[in-house]
CSV table of N, CA and C in Angstrom, one decimal:
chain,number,residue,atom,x,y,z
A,1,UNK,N,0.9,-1.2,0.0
A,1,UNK,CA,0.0,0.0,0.0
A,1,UNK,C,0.9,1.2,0.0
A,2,UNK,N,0.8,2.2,-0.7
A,2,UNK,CA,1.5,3.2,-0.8
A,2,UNK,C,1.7,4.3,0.7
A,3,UNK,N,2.1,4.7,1.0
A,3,UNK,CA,2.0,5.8,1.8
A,3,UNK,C,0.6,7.1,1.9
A,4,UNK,N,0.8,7.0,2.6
A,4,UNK,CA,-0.7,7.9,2.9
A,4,UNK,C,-0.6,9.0,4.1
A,5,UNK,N,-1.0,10.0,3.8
A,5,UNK,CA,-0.7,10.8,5.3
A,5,UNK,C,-0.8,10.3,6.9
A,6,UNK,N,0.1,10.5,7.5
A,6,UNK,CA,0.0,9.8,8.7
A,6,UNK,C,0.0,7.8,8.7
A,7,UNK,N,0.2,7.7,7.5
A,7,UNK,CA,0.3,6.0,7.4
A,7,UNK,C,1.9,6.3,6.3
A,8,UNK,N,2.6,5.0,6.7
A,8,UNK,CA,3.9,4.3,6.1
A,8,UNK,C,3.6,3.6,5.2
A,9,UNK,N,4.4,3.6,4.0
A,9,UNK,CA,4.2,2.5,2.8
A,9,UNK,C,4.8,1.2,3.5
A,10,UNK,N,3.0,0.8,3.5
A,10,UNK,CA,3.2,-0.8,3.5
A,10,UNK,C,3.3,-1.9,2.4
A,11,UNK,N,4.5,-3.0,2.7
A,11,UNK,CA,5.0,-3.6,1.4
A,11,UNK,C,5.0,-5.0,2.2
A,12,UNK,N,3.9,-6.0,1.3
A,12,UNK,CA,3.6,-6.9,1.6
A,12,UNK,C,4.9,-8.1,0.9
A,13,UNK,N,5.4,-9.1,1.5
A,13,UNK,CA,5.9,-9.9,1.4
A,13,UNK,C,5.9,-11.8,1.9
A,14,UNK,N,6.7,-12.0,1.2
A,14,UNK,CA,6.2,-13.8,1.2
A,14,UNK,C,7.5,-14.4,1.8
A,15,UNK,N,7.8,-14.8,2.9
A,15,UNK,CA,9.3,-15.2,3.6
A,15,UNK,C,9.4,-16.9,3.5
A,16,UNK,N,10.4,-17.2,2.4
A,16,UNK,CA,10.6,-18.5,2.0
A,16,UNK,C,11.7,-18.9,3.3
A,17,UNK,N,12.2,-19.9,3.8
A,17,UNK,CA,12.7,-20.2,4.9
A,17,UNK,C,13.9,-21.1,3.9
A,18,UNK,N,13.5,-21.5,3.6
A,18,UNK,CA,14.9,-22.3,2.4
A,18,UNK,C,15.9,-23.0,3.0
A,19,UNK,N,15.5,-23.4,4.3
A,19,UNK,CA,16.2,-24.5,5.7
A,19,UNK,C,17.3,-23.5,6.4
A,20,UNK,N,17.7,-24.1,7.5
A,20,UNK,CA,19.2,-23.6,8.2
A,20,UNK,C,19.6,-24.6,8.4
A,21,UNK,N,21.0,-24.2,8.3
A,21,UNK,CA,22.1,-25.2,9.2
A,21,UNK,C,22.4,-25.0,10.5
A,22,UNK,N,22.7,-26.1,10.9
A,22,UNK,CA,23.2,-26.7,12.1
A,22,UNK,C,25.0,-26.6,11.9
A,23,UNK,N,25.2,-25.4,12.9
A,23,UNK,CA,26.8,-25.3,12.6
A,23,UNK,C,27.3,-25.6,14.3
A,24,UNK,N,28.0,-26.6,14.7
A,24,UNK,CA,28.6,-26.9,16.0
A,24,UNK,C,30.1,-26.6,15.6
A,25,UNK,N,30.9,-25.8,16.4
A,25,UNK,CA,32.1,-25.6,16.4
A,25,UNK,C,32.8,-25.3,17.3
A,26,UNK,N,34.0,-25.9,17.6
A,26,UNK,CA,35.4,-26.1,18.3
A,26,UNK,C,36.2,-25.1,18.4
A,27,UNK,N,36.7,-24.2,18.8
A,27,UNK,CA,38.1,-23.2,19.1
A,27,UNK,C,39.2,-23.7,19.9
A,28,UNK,N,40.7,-24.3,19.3
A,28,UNK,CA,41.2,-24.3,20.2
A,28,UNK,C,42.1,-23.4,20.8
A,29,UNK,N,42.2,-22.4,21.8
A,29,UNK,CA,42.5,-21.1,21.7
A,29,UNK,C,44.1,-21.0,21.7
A,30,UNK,N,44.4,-22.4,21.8
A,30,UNK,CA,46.3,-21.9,21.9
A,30,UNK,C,46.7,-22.3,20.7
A,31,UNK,N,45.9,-22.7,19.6
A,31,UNK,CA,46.5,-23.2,18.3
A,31,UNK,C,45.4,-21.9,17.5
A,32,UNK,N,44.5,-22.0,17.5
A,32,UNK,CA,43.4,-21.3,16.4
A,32,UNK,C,42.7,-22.1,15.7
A,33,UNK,N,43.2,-23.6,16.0
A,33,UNK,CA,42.6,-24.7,15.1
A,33,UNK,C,40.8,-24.8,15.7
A,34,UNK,N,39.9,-24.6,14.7
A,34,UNK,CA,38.1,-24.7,14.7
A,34,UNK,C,38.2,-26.2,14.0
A,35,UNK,N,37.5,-26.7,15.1
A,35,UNK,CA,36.6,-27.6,14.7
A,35,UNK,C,35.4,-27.9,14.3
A,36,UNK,N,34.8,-28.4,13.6
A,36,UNK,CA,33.1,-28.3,13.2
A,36,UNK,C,32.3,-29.5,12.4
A,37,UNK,N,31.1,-28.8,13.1
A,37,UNK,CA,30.5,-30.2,12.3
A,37,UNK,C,29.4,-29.6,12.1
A,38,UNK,N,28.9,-30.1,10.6
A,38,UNK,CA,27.2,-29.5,10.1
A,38,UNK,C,26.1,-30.3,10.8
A,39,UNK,N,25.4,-31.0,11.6
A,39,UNK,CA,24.9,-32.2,11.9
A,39,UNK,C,23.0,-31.7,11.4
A,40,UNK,N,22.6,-32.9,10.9
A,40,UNK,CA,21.3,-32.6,10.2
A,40,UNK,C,20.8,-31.7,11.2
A,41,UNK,N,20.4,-32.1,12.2
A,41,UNK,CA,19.9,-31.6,13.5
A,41,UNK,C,21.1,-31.1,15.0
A,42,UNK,N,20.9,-30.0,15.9
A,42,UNK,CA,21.2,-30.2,17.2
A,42,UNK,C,20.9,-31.0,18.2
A,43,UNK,N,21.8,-31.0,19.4
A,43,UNK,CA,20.6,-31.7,20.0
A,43,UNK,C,22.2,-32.6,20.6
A,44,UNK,N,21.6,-33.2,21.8
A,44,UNK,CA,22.8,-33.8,22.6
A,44,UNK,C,24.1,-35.2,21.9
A,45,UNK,N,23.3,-35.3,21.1
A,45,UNK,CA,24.3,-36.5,20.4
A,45,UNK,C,24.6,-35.9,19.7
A,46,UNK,N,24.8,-35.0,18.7
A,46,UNK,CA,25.7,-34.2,17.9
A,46,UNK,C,26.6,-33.6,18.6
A,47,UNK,N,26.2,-32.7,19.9
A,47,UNK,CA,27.3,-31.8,20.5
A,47,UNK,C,28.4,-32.9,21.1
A,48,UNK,N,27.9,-34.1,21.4
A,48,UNK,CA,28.9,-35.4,22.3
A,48,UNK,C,29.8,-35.9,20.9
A,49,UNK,N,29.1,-36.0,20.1
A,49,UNK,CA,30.0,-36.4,18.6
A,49,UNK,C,30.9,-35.3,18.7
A,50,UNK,N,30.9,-34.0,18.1
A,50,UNK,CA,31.8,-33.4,18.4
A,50,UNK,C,32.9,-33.2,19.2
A,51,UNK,N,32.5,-33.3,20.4
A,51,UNK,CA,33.6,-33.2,22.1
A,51,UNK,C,34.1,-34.8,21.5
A,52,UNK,N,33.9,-35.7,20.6
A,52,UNK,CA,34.6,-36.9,20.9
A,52,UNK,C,35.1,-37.0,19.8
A,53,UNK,N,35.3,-36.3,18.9
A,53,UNK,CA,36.1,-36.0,18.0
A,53,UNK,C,37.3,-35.2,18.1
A,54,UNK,N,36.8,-34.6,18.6
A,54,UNK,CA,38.1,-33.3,19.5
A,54,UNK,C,38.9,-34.2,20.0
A,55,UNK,N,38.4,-35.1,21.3
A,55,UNK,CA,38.8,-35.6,22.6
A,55,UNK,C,39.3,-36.8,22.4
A,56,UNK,N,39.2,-37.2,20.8
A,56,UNK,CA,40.0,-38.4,20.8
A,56,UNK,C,41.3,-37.9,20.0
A,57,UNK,N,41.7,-36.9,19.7
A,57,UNK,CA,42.9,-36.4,19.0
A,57,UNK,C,43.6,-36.4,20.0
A,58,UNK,N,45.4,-36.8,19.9
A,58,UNK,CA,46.1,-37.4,20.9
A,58,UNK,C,46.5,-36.3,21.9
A,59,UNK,N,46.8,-35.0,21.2
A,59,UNK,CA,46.9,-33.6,22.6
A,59,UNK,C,45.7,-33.2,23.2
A,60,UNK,N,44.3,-33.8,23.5
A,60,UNK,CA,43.3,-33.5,24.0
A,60,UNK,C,43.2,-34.9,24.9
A,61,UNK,N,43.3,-36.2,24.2
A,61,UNK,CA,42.9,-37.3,25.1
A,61,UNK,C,44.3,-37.2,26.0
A,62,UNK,N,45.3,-37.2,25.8
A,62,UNK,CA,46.1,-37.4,27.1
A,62,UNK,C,46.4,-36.1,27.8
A,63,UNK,N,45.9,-34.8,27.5
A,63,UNK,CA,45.9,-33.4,28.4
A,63,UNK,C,45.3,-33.6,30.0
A,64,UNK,N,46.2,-33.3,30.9
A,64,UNK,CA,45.4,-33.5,32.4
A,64,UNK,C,44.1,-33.2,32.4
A,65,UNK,N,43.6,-31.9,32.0
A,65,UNK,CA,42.7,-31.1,31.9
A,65,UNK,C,42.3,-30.6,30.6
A,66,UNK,N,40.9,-30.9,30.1
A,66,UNK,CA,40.7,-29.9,29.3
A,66,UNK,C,39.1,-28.7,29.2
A,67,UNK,N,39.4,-28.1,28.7
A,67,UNK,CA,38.8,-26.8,29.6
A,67,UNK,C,37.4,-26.8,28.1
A,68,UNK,N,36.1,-27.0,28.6
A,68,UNK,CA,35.2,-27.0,27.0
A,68,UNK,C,34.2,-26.1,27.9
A,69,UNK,N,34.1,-24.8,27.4
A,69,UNK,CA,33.8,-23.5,27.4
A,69,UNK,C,32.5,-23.6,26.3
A,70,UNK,N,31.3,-23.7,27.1
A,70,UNK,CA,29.9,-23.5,26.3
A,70,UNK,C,29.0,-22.2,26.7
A,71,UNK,N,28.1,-22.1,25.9
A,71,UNK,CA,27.0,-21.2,26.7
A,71,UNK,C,25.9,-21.8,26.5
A,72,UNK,N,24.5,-21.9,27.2
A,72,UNK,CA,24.1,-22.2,27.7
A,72,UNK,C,22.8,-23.0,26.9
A,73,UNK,N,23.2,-23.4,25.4
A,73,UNK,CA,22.4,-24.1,24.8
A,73,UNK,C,21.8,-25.5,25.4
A,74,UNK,N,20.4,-25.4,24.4
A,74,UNK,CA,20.1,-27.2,25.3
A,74,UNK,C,20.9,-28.2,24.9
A,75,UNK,N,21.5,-28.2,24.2
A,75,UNK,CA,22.2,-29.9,24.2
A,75,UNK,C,23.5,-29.8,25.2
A,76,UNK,N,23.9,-28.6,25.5
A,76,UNK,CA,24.9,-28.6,26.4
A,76,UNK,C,24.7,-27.8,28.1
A,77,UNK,N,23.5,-27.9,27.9
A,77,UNK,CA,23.3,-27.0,29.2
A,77,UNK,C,22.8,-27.4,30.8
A,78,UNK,N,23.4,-26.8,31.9
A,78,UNK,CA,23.4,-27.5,33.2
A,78,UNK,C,24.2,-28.7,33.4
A,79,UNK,N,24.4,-28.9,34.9
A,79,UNK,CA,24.9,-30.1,35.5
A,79,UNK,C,25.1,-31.1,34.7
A,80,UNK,N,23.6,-31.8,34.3
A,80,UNK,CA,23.5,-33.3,33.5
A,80,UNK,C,24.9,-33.2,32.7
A,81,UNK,N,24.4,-31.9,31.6
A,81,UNK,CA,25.5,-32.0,30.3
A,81,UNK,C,27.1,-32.3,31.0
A,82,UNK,N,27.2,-31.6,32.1
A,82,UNK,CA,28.8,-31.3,32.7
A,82,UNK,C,28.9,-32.9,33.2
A,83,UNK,N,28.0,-33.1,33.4
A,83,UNK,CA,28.5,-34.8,34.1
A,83,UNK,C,28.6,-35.9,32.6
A,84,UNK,N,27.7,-35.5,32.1
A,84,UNK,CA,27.7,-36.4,31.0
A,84,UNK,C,29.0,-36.1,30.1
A,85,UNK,N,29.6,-35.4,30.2
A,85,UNK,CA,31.1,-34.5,29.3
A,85,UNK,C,31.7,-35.2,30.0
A,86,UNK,N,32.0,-34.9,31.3
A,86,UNK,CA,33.2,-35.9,32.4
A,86,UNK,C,33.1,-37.5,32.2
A,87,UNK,N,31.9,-37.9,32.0
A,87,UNK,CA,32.0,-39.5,32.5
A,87,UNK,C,32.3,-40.1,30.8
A,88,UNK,N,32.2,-39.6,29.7
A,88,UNK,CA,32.8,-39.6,28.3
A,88,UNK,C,34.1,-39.8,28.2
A,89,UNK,N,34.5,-38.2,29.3
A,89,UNK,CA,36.0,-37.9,28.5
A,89,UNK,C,36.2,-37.2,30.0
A,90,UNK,N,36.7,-38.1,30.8
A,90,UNK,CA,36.7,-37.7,32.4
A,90,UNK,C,38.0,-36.5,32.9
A,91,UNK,N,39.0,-36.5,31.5
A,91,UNK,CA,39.7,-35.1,31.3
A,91,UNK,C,39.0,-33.7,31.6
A,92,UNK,N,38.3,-34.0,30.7
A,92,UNK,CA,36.9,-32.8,30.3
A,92,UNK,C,36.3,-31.9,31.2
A,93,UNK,N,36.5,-31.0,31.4
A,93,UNK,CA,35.9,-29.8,32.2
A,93,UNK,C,34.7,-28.6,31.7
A,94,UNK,N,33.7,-28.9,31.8
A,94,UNK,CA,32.6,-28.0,31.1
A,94,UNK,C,32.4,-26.9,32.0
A,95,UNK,N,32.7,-25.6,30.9
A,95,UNK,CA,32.4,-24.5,32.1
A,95,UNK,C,31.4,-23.5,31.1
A,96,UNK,N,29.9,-23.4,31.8
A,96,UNK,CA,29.6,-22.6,31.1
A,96,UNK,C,29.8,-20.9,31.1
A,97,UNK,N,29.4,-20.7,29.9
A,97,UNK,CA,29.9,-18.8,29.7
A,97,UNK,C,28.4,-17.6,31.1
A,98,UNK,N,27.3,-18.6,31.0
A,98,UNK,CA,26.6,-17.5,32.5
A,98,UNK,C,26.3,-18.8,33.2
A,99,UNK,N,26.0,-18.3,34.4
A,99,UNK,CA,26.0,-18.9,35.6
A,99,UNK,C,24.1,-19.7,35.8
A,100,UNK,N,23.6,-20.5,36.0
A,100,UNK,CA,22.8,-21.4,35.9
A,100,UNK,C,21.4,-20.8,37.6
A,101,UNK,N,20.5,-20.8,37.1
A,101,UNK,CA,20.1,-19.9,38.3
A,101,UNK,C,19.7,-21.8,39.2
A,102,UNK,N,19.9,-21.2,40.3
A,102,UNK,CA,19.6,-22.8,41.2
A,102,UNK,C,18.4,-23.5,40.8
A,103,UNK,N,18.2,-25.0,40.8
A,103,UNK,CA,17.1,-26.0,40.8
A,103,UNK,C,17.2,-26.2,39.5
């Protein structure tokens, strides 16, 4: 609709969605080396594929400690996920980026 006094030209449109990807990725901050995976879907077995692809490369599986820095998505988010990361890859230290409100 054109503009009209006291009204804005309204312009109707049709929003094709044309899919998204699913982009999970790795930083490792003392190399620069990104890891990544497209996975059809998110969701907890893709993000665990990932950490076990990382975590089986030989400077990650025998590191005392390693430090996996998320924010607070569902497949990685709260306690469960941080226990479920340790008892995998019991190196593995999940620290999320905000703090988890109690319960």
């Amino acid at each position: 609709m054109p503009a009209a006094p006291g009204r804005p030209a309204r312009v109707e449109h049709e929003y094709v969605r044309h899919g998204a990807l699913a982009l999970l990725a790795g930083l490792d901050v003392r190399t620069g080396k990104v890891f990544a995976s497209t996975p059809a879907t998110t969701g907890i077995v893709p993000f665990m594929d990932l950490a076990g692809q990382v975590m089986a490369r030989p400077e990650y599986r025998h590191a005392p400690r390693v430090f996996v820095i998320v924010d607070n998505g569902s497949d990685h988010r709260g306690q469960a996920a941080a226990d479920r990361l340790r008892k995998a890859h019991p190196n593995a230290v999940m620290i999320h980026t905000r703090s988890m409100p109690p319960g």
